[in-house]
Coordinates of C-alpha atoms in Angstrom, one line a residue:
Chain A
M95 CA 36.3 -32.8 -10.6
P96 CA 34.3 -32.4 -7.6
S97 CA 30.6 -34.1 -8.0
P98 CA 28.0 -31.8 -5.9
E99 CA 25.9 -33.5 -3.4
R100 CA 22.8 -33.7 -4.4
G101 CA 19.7 -33.6 -2.0
T102 CA 22.2 -33.8 1.0
P103 CA 20.8 -31.8 4.6
P104 CA 22.8 -29.2 5.6
Q105 CA 24.9 -29.8 8.9
V106 CA 22.1 -30.2 10.9
A107 CA 22.7 -32.8 14.1
D108 CA 19.0 -33.7 14.8
Q109 CA 17.8 -36.5 13.0
S110 CA 14.1 -35.2 13.3
A111 CA 15.3 -32.1 10.5
R112 CA 15.6 -34.5 7.9
T113 CA 12.1 -34.0 6.4
P114 CA 12.3 -30.6 4.5
V115 CA 10.1 -28.6 5.1
L116 CA 9.1 -27.7 1.8
S117 CA 9.6 -30.9 -1.4
A118 CA 8.5 -30.6 -5.0
Q119 CA 9.1 -33.8 -6.9
G120 CA 8.5 -33.9 -10.8
L121 CA 7.0 -30.4 -11.3
V122 CA 5.9 -30.0 -15.0
K123 CA 4.1 -26.7 -16.3
H124 CA 3.9 -26.0 -20.1
Y125 CA 2.7 -22.7 -21.5
G126 CA 1.8 -23.8 -24.6
Q127 CA 5.1 -25.0 -26.6
V128 CA 7.0 -23.9 -23.9
V129 CA 8.2 -26.0 -21.1
A130 CA 8.7 -24.0 -18.1
M131 CA 9.7 -26.8 -15.6
D132 CA 10.2 -30.2 -16.8
G133 CA 10.4 -32.7 -13.4
A134 CA 11.7 -30.0 -11.3
D135 CA 12.6 -31.3 -8.0
F136 CA 13.2 -28.9 -4.9
D137 CA 14.4 -29.2 -1.4
L138 CA 14.1 -26.7 1.8
F139 CA 15.5 -28.5 4.9
P140 CA 14.7 -26.4 8.4
G141 CA 17.0 -23.8 9.4
E142 CA 18.8 -23.5 5.9
I143 CA 19.1 -20.2 3.7
L144 CA 18.6 -22.3 0.2
A145 CA 19.9 -20.5 -2.7
V146 CA 18.0 -20.7 -6.1
I147 CA 20.0 -19.3 -8.8
G148 CA 19.8 -20.1 -13.1
D149 CA 20.0 -18.3 -16.2
N150 CA 17.3 -16.3 -17.3
G151 CA 14.4 -18.6 -19.0
A152 CA 15.9 -21.7 -16.8
G153 CA 12.1 -22.0 -15.0
K154 CA 13.7 -20.5 -11.9
S155 CA 11.1 -18.2 -11.5
T156 CA 8.1 -20.8 -12.6
L157 CA 9.3 -22.8 -9.9
I158 CA 8.6 -20.0 -7.2
K159 CA 5.7 -19.2 -8.2
A160 CA 4.4 -22.9 -7.4
L161 CA 5.9 -23.3 -4.4
S162 CA 4.0 -19.8 -3.3
G163 CA 0.9 -21.0 -5.2
A164 CA 1.1 -18.0 -7.9
V165 CA 1.5 -21.0 -10.6
I166 CA -0.1 -24.4 -10.8
P167 CA 1.7 -27.4 -12.1
D168 CA 0.2 -29.5 -14.7
S169 CA 2.1 -32.6 -12.7
G170 CA 4.4 -33.0 -10.0
Q171 CA 3.9 -32.8 -5.9
I172 CA 4.5 -30.0 -3.8
F173 CA 4.7 -31.5 -0.3
L174 CA 4.6 -29.2 3.0
N175 CA 6.7 -30.8 6.0
G176 CA 6.4 -34.3 4.5
E177 CA 2.4 -33.7 3.6
A178 CA 1.3 -33.4 -0.1
I179 CA -0.4 -30.0 -0.7
N180 CA -2.1 -27.8 -3.4
F181 CA -1.8 -24.3 -3.9
R182 CA -4.9 -22.7 -5.5
S183 CA -3.5 -19.3 -5.0
P184 CA -0.9 -17.2 -3.4
L185 CA -3.1 -16.5 -0.1
D186 CA -3.5 -20.6 0.1
A187 CA 0.0 -20.4 0.3
R188 CA 0.1 -17.7 2.7
R189 CA -2.3 -19.5 4.8
Y190 CA -0.1 -22.5 5.1
G191 CA 3.0 -20.1 6.0
I192 CA 4.7 -19.6 3.4
E193 CA 5.5 -15.8 3.1
T194 CA 7.3 -13.9 -0.1
V195 CA 9.0 -11.1 -0.3
H196 CA 8.3 -9.9 -3.9
Q197 CA 10.9 -7.7 -6.4
S198 CA 8.2 -5.1 -5.6
L199 CA 8.2 -5.6 -2.1
A200 CA 4.3 -4.9 -2.0
V201 CA 4.0 -1.9 0.0
A202 CA 2.0 1.1 0.0
P203 CA 4.6 4.0 -0.2
A204 CA 1.8 6.8 1.6
L205 CA 1.2 4.3 4.4
N206 CA 3.4 4.4 7.8
I207 CA 5.1 1.2 8.6
V208 CA 3.0 -0.4 10.9
D209 CA -0.1 -0.2 8.7
N210 CA 2.2 -1.7 5.7
M211 CA 3.0 -4.5 8.1
F212 CA -0.6 -5.8 9.0
L213 CA -1.9 -4.2 5.4
G214 CA -4.5 -6.9 4.9
R215 CA -4.6 -8.3 7.6
E216 CA -5.4 -5.9 10.0
I217 CA -6.1 -6.7 13.7
R218 CA -9.1 -5.3 15.3
R219 CA -10.0 -3.6 18.4
P220 CA -11.9 -6.3 20.8
G221 CA -15.1 -6.4 21.8
P222 CA -18.4 -4.0 20.0
L223 CA -15.8 -1.9 18.9
G224 CA -14.5 -4.1 16.8
S225 CA -16.7 -5.8 15.4
V226 CA -19.8 -3.5 15.3
F227 CA -17.7 -0.6 14.7
R228 CA -14.8 -1.7 13.2
M229 CA -12.3 -0.2 14.7
L230 CA -8.5 -1.1 14.1
D231 CA -6.3 -1.8 17.0
K232 CA -4.3 0.4 16.5
K233 CA -1.7 0.2 19.6
K234 CA -1.7 -3.4 19.1
M235 CA -0.7 -3.0 15.8
L236 CA 2.5 -0.9 16.7
A237 CA 3.4 -3.0 19.7
D238 CA 3.6 -5.8 17.6
A239 CA 5.4 -4.1 14.8
T240 CA 7.6 -3.0 16.7
V241 CA 8.3 -6.3 18.7
Y242 CA 9.1 -7.9 15.2
M243 CA 11.3 -5.4 14.0
Q244 CA 13.1 -5.2 17.3
D245 CA 13.1 -9.1 17.1
L246 CA 15.0 -8.6 14.0
K247 CA 17.4 -6.0 15.6
F248 CA 15.7 -3.7 12.9
R249 CA 16.4 -0.2 13.9
I250 CA 14.2 2.5 12.3
Q251 CA 13.6 6.3 13.6
S252 CA 9.9 5.4 14.1
M253 CA 7.0 3.0 12.9
Q254 CA 4.9 6.1 11.8
Q255 CA 6.8 7.1 9.2
A256 CA 5.6 6.8 5.5
V257 CA 7.4 4.3 4.1
E258 CA 8.5 5.9 1.1
T259 CA 10.4 8.3 3.4
L260 CA 13.0 5.0 4.2
S261 CA 15.9 4.2 2.3
G262 CA 15.1 1.3 -0.3
G263 CA 17.4 -0.6 2.2
Q264 CA 14.9 0.3 4.6
R265 CA 11.5 -0.8 2.8
Q266 CA 13.5 -4.1 1.8
G267 CA 13.7 -4.3 5.8
V268 CA 10.1 -3.6 6.4
A269 CA 9.0 -6.2 4.0
V270 CA 10.9 -8.7 5.0
A271 CA 10.3 -8.0 8.6
R272 CA 6.7 -8.5 7.8
A273 CA 7.1 -11.6 5.9
A274 CA 9.0 -13.3 8.8
A275 CA 6.2 -12.2 11.2
F276 CA 3.8 -13.9 9.3
A277 CA 5.7 -16.8 7.8
R278 CA 5.5 -19.7 10.0
N279 CA 7.0 -22.6 7.7
V280 CA 8.9 -20.2 4.8
I281 CA 10.1 -17.6 3.4
I282 CA 10.8 -16.6 -0.1
L283 CA 12.6 -13.8 -0.8
D284 CA 13.2 -12.5 -4.6
E285 CA 16.1 -10.4 -5.6
P286 CA 16.2 -8.8 -2.0
T287 CA 19.5 -7.1 -2.4
A288 CA 19.2 -6.0 -6.9
A289 CA 18.0 -2.4 -6.3
L290 CA 20.1 -1.9 -3.0
G291 CA 23.8 -0.4 -2.8
V292 CA 26.7 -2.4 -1.1
K293 CA 25.9 -0.6 2.7
E294 CA 22.4 -1.6 2.3
S295 CA 23.0 -4.7 0.8
G296 CA 25.0 -6.0 3.5
M297 CA 22.2 -5.0 5.9
V298 CA 19.8 -6.8 4.1
L299 CA 22.0 -10.1 4.1
E300 CA 22.2 -9.4 7.7
L301 CA 18.5 -9.4 8.5
I302 CA 17.8 -12.3 6.3
Q303 CA 20.8 -14.8 8.4
K304 CA 18.7 -13.1 11.6
V305 CA 15.6 -14.6 10.0
R306 CA 17.6 -17.7 9.5
D307 CA 18.9 -17.7 12.9
R308 CA 15.2 -17.5 14.4
G309 CA 14.5 -20.7 12.8
L310 CA 12.8 -19.7 9.7
P311 CA 14.1 -21.5 6.2
V312 CA 14.7 -18.9 3.6
I313 CA 14.6 -19.3 -0.3
L314 CA 16.6 -16.7 -1.4
I315 CA 16.4 -16.3 -5.2
S316 CA 19.4 -14.4 -6.5
H317 CA 21.4 -13.1 -9.2
N318 CA 24.2 -11.9 -7.3
M319 CA 27.1 -14.8 -6.6
P320 CA 29.0 -12.8 -4.1
H321 CA 25.9 -12.5 -1.9
V322 CA 24.7 -15.9 -2.8
F323 CA 28.1 -17.2 -1.3
E324 CA 28.0 -15.0 1.0
I325 CA 24.6 -16.1 3.2
A326 CA 23.6 -19.5 1.6
D327 CA 23.5 -22.9 3.3
R328 CA 23.2 -24.8 0.0
I329 CA 22.3 -23.5 -3.6
H330 CA 19.8 -24.9 -5.6
I331 CA 21.1 -25.0 -9.1
H332 CA 17.9 -24.5 -11.9
R333 CA 19.1 -25.3 -15.8
M334 CA 16.3 -25.6 -18.6
G335 CA 13.5 -26.8 -16.6
K336 CA 14.7 -28.6 -13.3
R337 CA 17.2 -28.8 -10.8
T338 CA 20.6 -29.4 -12.1
A339 CA 22.5 -29.7 -9.5
I340 CA 22.6 -28.7 -5.7
V341 CA 26.1 -27.9 -4.4
R342 CA 27.3 -25.8 -1.2
P343 CA 29.1 -23.2 -0.9
Q344 CA 32.4 -24.2 0.7
A345 CA 32.8 -27.3 -1.8
Y346 CA 32.8 -24.8 -5.3
S347 CA 33.9 -21.7 -6.6
M348 CA 31.9 -19.1 -8.2
S349 CA 32.9 -19.5 -11.2
D350 CA 32.0 -23.5 -11.1
V351 CA 28.7 -22.3 -10.0
V352 CA 28.4 -20.4 -13.1
A353 CA 29.9 -23.1 -14.9
I354 CA 27.1 -25.7 -13.7
M355 CA 24.5 -22.7 -14.4
T356 CA 25.2 -22.2 -17.7
G357 CA 25.8 -26.2 -19.1
A358 CA 29.7 -25.6 -19.6
L359 CA 30.3 -27.6 -16.4
E360 CA 28.6 -31.3 -16.6
V361 CA 27.1 -32.5 -13.7
N362 CA 27.5 -36.2 -12.9
K363 CA 23.7 -37.5 -11.9
Q364 CA 23.9 -38.7 -8.4
S365 CA 20.5 -41.0 -7.0
N366 CA 19.0 -40.0 -4.2
Chain B
M64 CA 22.3 12.2 1.4
T65 CA 22.5 14.6 -1.7
T66 CA 20.2 16.9 -2.8
T67 CA 19.2 16.1 -6.0
G68 CA 17.9 19.1 -8.3
P69 CA 17.7 22.5 -7.2
M70 CA 15.2 21.7 -4.2
S71 CA 17.1 22.8 -1.5
T72 CA 16.2 21.3 2.3
A73 CA 14.4 24.0 3.2
S74 CA 12.3 23.8 0.6
R75 CA 11.4 20.6 0.4
R76 CA 10.9 20.6 4.3
F77 CA 8.2 23.6 3.6
I78 CA 6.3 22.1 1.0
S79 CA 6.2 18.2 2.8
F80 CA 4.8 21.1 5.2
L81 CA 2.2 22.4 2.9
A82 CA 1.5 18.8 1.6
A83 CA 0.9 17.5 4.9
P84 CA -2.8 16.3 5.2
A85 CA -5.1 19.7 5.3
V86 CA -2.4 22.1 6.4
S87 CA -2.2 24.3 3.2
P88 CA -6.5 24.5 2.8
L89 CA -6.6 25.1 6.5
I90 CA -4.4 27.9 5.7
A91 CA -5.9 29.5 3.0
L92 CA -9.6 29.3 4.7
V93 CA -8.4 31.1 7.6
I94 CA -6.3 34.0 5.2
A95 CA -9.5 34.0 3.6
V96 CA -11.8 34.6 7.2
I97 CA -9.6 37.0 8.2
I98 CA -9.3 39.1 4.8
F99 CA -13.5 39.1 4.6
A100 CA -13.9 39.7 8.5
T101 CA -12.2 43.1 8.0
Q102 CA -13.8 44.2 4.9
S103 CA -17.6 43.4 6.3
D104 CA -18.7 43.5 9.6
R105 CA -21.7 41.2 8.5
F106 CA -19.2 38.8 7.2
L107 CA -18.3 36.7 10.9
T108 CA -21.7 35.8 12.2
G109 CA -22.8 33.2 12.8
R110 CA -26.0 33.6 10.3
N111 CA -24.1 34.0 7.7
F112 CA -21.3 31.2 8.5
S113 CA -24.9 29.0 9.0
L114 CA -25.5 30.4 5.5
I115 CA -22.6 29.1 3.7
V116 CA -22.8 25.9 5.1
Q117 CA -26.0 26.0 3.8
Q118 CA -24.8 27.1 0.0
V119 CA -22.0 24.4 0.0
M120 CA -24.0 21.2 1.7
V121 CA -25.0 19.6 -1.4
V122 CA -21.6 20.1 -3.0
G123 CA -20.1 19.1 -0.1
T124 CA -21.4 16.0 0.1
L125 CA -21.3 15.1 -3.2
A126 CA -17.6 15.8 -2.5
I127 CA -17.6 13.1 -0.1
G128 CA -18.0 10.2 -2.7
Q129 CA -15.6 12.4 -4.9
T130 CA -12.6 12.2 -2.2
L131 CA -13.5 8.2 -1.7
I132 CA -13.3 7.8 -5.6
I133 CA -10.3 9.7 -5.8
L134 CA -8.2 8.3 -3.0
T135 CA -8.1 5.1 -5.6
A136 CA -6.8 6.7 -8.0
G137 CA -10.1 7.7 -9.7
I138 CA -12.4 10.0 -10.7
D139 CA -15.8 10.7 -11.3
L140 CA -17.7 13.0 -13.6
S141 CA -21.2 11.4 -13.2
N142 CA -21.8 12.3 -9.7
G143 CA -24.0 15.5 -10.1
L144 CA -25.8 14.0 -12.5
I145 CA -26.7 11.0 -11.1
S146 CA -28.1 13.1 -8.0
A147 CA -30.4 15.3 -10.6
L148 CA -31.7 12.2 -11.4
G149 CA -32.3 10.9 -7.7
G150 CA -34.0 14.2 -7.0
V151 CA -36.2 14.1 -10.2
V152 CA -36.9 10.2 -9.0
M153 CA -38.0 11.0 -5.1
T154 CA -39.5 14.1 -6.1
K155 CA -41.9 13.3 -9.4
L156 CA -42.8 9.2 -8.1
A157 CA -44.5 11.5 -4.2
V158 CA -46.1 14.0 -6.6
A159 CA -46.9 12.6 -9.6
S160 CA -47.3 8.6 -9.3
G161 CA -48.5 9.2 -5.4
V162 CA -45.6 7.2 -3.7
N163 CA -45.1 7.3 -0.3
P164 CA -42.4 10.4 0.0
V165 CA -40.4 8.6 2.6
L166 CA -40.7 5.1 0.2
A167 CA -39.9 7.9 -2.7
I168 CA -36.8 9.4 -0.8
L169 CA -35.3 5.6 -0.5
I170 CA -35.7 4.9 -4.0
G171 CA -34.3 7.7 -5.5
I172 CA -31.4 7.2 -3.1
L173 CA -31.1 3.4 -4.3
V174 CA -31.1 4.4 -7.8
C175 CA -28.2 6.6 -7.0
T176 CA -26.2 3.9 -5.5
A177 CA -27.3 1.6 -8.0
F178 CA -25.7 4.2 -10.7
G179 CA -22.7 4.2 -8.2
A180 CA -22.6 0.5 -8.6
V181 CA -22.7 0.3 -12.0
N182 CA -20.1 2.9 -12.3
G183 CA -18.0 0.4 -10.2
L184 CA -18.3 -2.6 -11.7
L185 CA -17.7 -1.4 -15.3
I186 CA -14.3 -0.2 -13.7
T187 CA -13.5 -3.4 -12.1
R188 CA -15.1 -6.3 -15.0
L189 CA -14.4 -4.3 -17.9
N190 CA -11.1 -2.7 -16.7
L191 CA -12.2 1.0 -18.2
P192 CA -10.4 3.9 -17.1
P193 CA -12.9 5.7 -14.0
F194 CA -12.7 8.6 -17.0
I195 CA -14.4 7.4 -19.3
V196 CA -16.7 5.2 -18.0
T197 CA -18.0 8.3 -15.5
L198 CA -18.3 10.5 -18.9
G199 CA -20.5 7.8 -20.1
T200 CA -22.8 7.5 -17.4
L201 CA -23.0 10.9 -16.6
N202 CA -24.5 11.7 -20.3
I203 CA -26.5 8.2 -19.5
A204 CA -27.7 9.4 -16.3
F205 CA -28.7 13.2 -18.1
A206 CA -30.6 11.2 -20.9
L207 CA -32.6 9.7 -17.9
V208 CA -33.4 12.5 -16.5
R209 CA -34.8 14.0 -19.2
I210 CA -36.5 11.3 -20.2
Y211 CA -38.2 10.7 -17.1
S212 CA -39.2 14.3 -16.7
T213 CA -38.6 17.4 -18.8
Q214 CA -40.3 19.9 -15.8
S215 CA -39.6 20.6 -12.2
I216 CA -41.5 18.7 -9.9
T217 CA -43.2 21.3 -7.6
G218 CA -45.5 20.9 -4.4
L219 CA -42.7 18.3 -2.8
P220 CA -44.9 16.4 0.4
D221 CA -43.3 18.7 3.7
V222 CA -41.2 15.6 4.4
Q223 CA -39.3 15.7 1.3
T224 CA -37.8 19.1 2.5
S225 CA -36.9 18.4 5.9
L226 CA -33.4 18.9 5.9
G227 CA -33.9 22.6 4.5
E228 CA -35.9 23.1 7.7
T229 CA -33.9 25.1 10.8
F230 CA -33.3 24.4 13.8
L231 CA -32.5 27.4 16.4
L232 CA -28.5 27.2 18.0
G233 CA -28.7 30.0 20.0
T234 CA -30.2 33.0 18.1
T235 CA -28.2 31.3 15.2
A236 CA -30.7 28.9 12.6
I237 CA -29.3 25.9 11.5
S238 CA -30.3 23.5 8.7
Y239 CA -31.2 19.6 9.5
G240 CA -28.9 19.2 6.3
S241 CA -25.7 20.8 6.8
I242 CA -25.5 18.9 10.6
L243 CA -26.7 15.8 7.8
M244 CA -23.3 16.9 6.0
F245 CA -21.0 16.7 8.6
I246 CA -22.0 14.3 10.2
L247 CA -21.2 12.1 7.2
Y248 CA -17.4 13.8 7.2
L249 CA -17.2 12.6 10.6
I250 CA -18.2 8.8 9.7
T251 CA -15.9 9.1 6.6
W252 CA -13.3 10.4 7.8
Y253 CA -13.6 8.0 10.5
M254 CA -13.6 5.2 8.2
L255 CA -10.9 6.1 6.5
Q256 CA -8.7 6.8 9.3
N257 CA -9.8 3.8 11.7
T258 CA -11.2 0.9 10.3
A259 CA -9.1 -1.8 7.2
F260 CA -11.3 -0.8 4.8
G261 CA -10.0 3.2 5.6
R262 CA -6.4 2.0 5.0
H263 CA -7.1 -0.7 2.0
I264 CA -8.7 2.4 -0.2
Y265 CA -5.4 4.0 0.6
A266 CA -3.5 0.9 -0.4
V267 CA -5.3 0.7 -3.9
G268 CA -4.8 4.5 -4.3
N269 CA -1.0 4.5 -3.4
D270 CA -0.6 1.1 -5.4
P271 CA -2.7 -1.8 -6.8
E272 CA -0.5 -4.2 -7.4
A273 CA 1.1 -4.0 -4.1
A274 CA -2.4 -3.7 -2.4
R275 CA -3.1 -7.2 -4.1
L276 CA 0.1 -9.0 -3.4
T277 CA -0.9 -8.5 0.0
G278 CA -4.2 -10.1 -0.2
I279 CA -6.7 -7.1 -0.2
P280 CA -9.2 -7.8 -2.5
V281 CA -8.8 -4.6 -4.9
N282 CA -12.2 -5.1 -7.3
R283 CA -14.5 -5.6 -4.4
V284 CA -12.7 -2.2 -2.4
L285 CA -13.4 -0.4 -6.0
L286 CA -16.9 -1.8 -6.2
T287 CA -17.8 -0.6 -2.5
V288 CA -16.5 3.1 -2.7
Y289 CA -18.0 3.7 -5.9
T290 CA -21.5 2.2 -4.9
L291 CA -20.5 4.0 -1.5
A292 CA -20.3 7.1 -3.1
G293 CA -23.4 6.6 -5.6
A294 CA -25.2 6.1 -2.0
T295 CA -23.6 9.8 -1.1
Y296 CA -24.9 11.3 -4.7
G297 CA -28.3 9.7 -3.7
I298 CA -28.0 11.8 -0.1
G299 CA -27.1 15.3 -2.0
A300 CA -29.8 14.9 -4.4
L301 CA -32.2 14.5 -1.1
M302 CA -30.7 17.8 0.2
L303 CA -31.0 19.6 -3.0
I304 CA -34.5 19.0 -3.6
A305 CA -34.8 20.2 0.3
R306 CA -32.8 23.0 -0.4
T307 CA -34.7 24.4 -3.3
G308 CA -38.5 22.7 -3.0
V309 CA -38.6 21.3 -6.6
G310 CA -37.1 18.1 -8.0
D311 CA -35.1 19.9 -10.9
P312 CA -34.1 18.5 -14.1
Q313 CA -31.8 21.2 -14.8
A314 CA -29.7 20.5 -11.7
G315 CA -26.1 19.0 -11.1
Q316 CA -24.6 20.0 -14.2
D317 CA -21.6 21.6 -12.7
A318 CA -21.6 19.7 -9.6
N319 CA -18.6 17.1 -11.0
L320 CA -16.0 19.6 -11.5
E321 CA -17.2 22.0 -8.3
S322 CA -16.7 18.4 -6.3
I323 CA -13.3 18.0 -7.7
T324 CA -12.3 21.6 -7.0
A325 CA -12.9 20.9 -3.7
V326 CA -11.4 17.6 -3.2
V327 CA -8.0 19.2 -4.9
L328 CA -8.4 22.2 -2.9
G329 CA -8.5 19.8 0.4
G330 CA -5.0 18.8 -0.9
T331 CA -6.2 15.1 -1.7
S332 CA -3.8 13.8 -4.5
L333 CA -5.3 13.1 -8.4
F334 CA -3.1 10.5 -8.6
G335 CA -5.0 8.8 -5.3
G336 CA -3.5 7.2 -2.2
R337 CA -2.4 10.5 -0.7
G338 CA -5.2 12.6 1.1
N339 CA -8.3 13.2 3.5
V340 CA -11.8 13.9 3.5
M341 CA -11.5 16.6 6.1
G342 CA -9.4 18.4 3.6
T343 CA -12.5 18.1 1.2
L344 CA -14.4 20.0 3.7
L345 CA -12.0 22.8 4.2
G346 CA -11.8 22.6 0.2
V347 CA -16.0 23.2 -0.1
L348 CA -15.9 25.7 3.1
I349 CA -12.8 27.6 0.8
V350 CA -15.3 28.0 -1.9
G351 CA -18.1 28.9 0.0
V352 CA -16.3 31.4 2.2
F353 CA -14.9 33.3 -1.0
R354 CA -18.1 33.1 -3.0
N355 CA -19.8 35.1 0.2
G356 CA -17.2 36.8 1.2
L357 CA -16.5 38.3 -2.5
Q358 CA -20.4 38.8 -2.6
L359 CA -20.7 40.7 0.8
T360 CA -17.7 42.8 0.1
G361 CA -19.4 44.2 -3.4
V362 CA -17.1 42.5 -5.3
P363 CA -18.3 40.7 -8.8
S364 CA -19.2 36.8 -8.1
I365 CA -16.6 36.4 -11.3
Y366 CA -13.6 37.1 -8.8
Q367 CA -14.7 34.4 -7.1
V368 CA -14.4 32.2 -9.8
L369 CA -10.7 33.4 -10.7
I370 CA -9.8 32.7 -7.5
T371 CA -10.6 29.8 -7.5
G372 CA -9.0 29.1 -10.7
I373 CA -6.1 30.0 -8.7
L374 CA -6.4 27.8 -5.5
V375 CA -7.0 24.8 -7.8
I376 CA -3.7 25.7 -9.5
L377 CA -1.7 26.3 -6.5
A378 CA -3.0 22.8 -4.8
V379 CA -2.1 21.0 -7.4
A380 CA 1.1 22.5 -7.6
I381 CA 2.1 21.8 -4.1
D382 CA 0.9 18.0 -4.9
Q383 CA 3.4 17.9 -7.4
L384 CA 6.2 19.4 -5.5
S385 CA 6.1 17.4 -2.8
R386 CA 5.5 14.8 -5.3
K387 CA 9.4 15.6 -6.3
A388 CA 10.1 16.1 -2.8
R389 CA 9.7 12.8 -1.8
A390 CA 11.3 11.1 -4.6

């Protein structure tokens, strides 16, 4: 049986890249009697797509919530670029450059793409027009949003069309582009292809790879094994409240990974 | 993409055209104006239009606050009686208690604003549905009005009726209150279109959870909207006492439904997040034009009620169909 590696960075030549962008050690979270995290570790390295998988109830979503500031762990420590950090809210995590694309996408369907891109962080006109009359700088927001979309080579008829007129994949694309535009450190994608058809999924997976190629590390939460194997650089397998293994998709078959996830396949514990 | 259901692409397009901001109400208004203009030569005059605007300015002002609230997917049943309370407070303080009339006006507006804030606090802090909260404050405001004064307050100081006074534009007398109403519409339109707060109102009405996730302080937006709406009810109160020349404890009892009617006629969706305050202005004018036009053509006024009812159902139907066309 091949032994999965633990905590090894992906194939990046640069030595400085060995510091994880985002990491966690020994996270614990109890909900009454229920142990949602039981000493969970986590490492995300620069320039990688890290898939986080786990069976329902494995505590994967609690881990992700802790990393995005939505849950405050009882104990354990989170590190951003090697520095210990404590998030008190999702807005806090966002201030540290960690953007999350929720499964619900968090878009306002009747507002257009530009409005949605800048929702909650609108840009105002310079001078008194902005400070006294609170006037939005619609031109700048349109120009910036267009650049964000072009950066990801994501094509859309018009940036001024309401988000509700877009297909599911395009909406996901808008949400990803928004997160990529504002994330300085990490982008977290929660089940980005769950509601999409084959073609649209392909488009979104491509988009995620472009985000990674532009230098932003991606955490991908997904139940879809083919998608995980298609784009992940490493796979973090979560089981019973903690990381049970990290594997490379090239070295394992999908059925092996599922077996590790469900506990059917034991993994040799290795020291770091 | 295949079409789902019985709706064809052409009818979908037609419905989304009708549902576009202010298109349907504008068509309805233009048709009404053309019909009445051919039926009565007194209809299409500056004097008559000035009169129509004066007749609708109170409900028109209350409808501004109502629009903001409905855009957040809320509703306000209490606006008319909050406004009546404001009117009685302004006039009684000035006439019976000898308070400086301008100060009395400010206190009246403040009372209305505070009532709006109470609506907002109950809705955001206790998480109660706006319909129930404002049904409660409607009764509270009604009782407070009667407790404070059972009689009409007359003999108002001039400054309290100044919004009812007119100036001449050419040969047409225009009231200051009408101008104030149009200015309020312009300010609100600017706020909705050109400020972040305006975008946030739409986002909250669209999907409060999504708004929260994007970092919008949803409760603060709601509280601000209900408080601002309260302020518009205070200004509506000032217009009412100026127009009628009395502080009337019986006033405002139909204003809630009239303002909701105007908002709906104006194409703002009762589901929140879609619509525009300029549509509401058109909705207000539609009601005013029908009332006035039917009067001039000698049709019994009950037909105005009938037509309003039909238009409301049409407006809601267009909204509902366009939601289906989008889905």
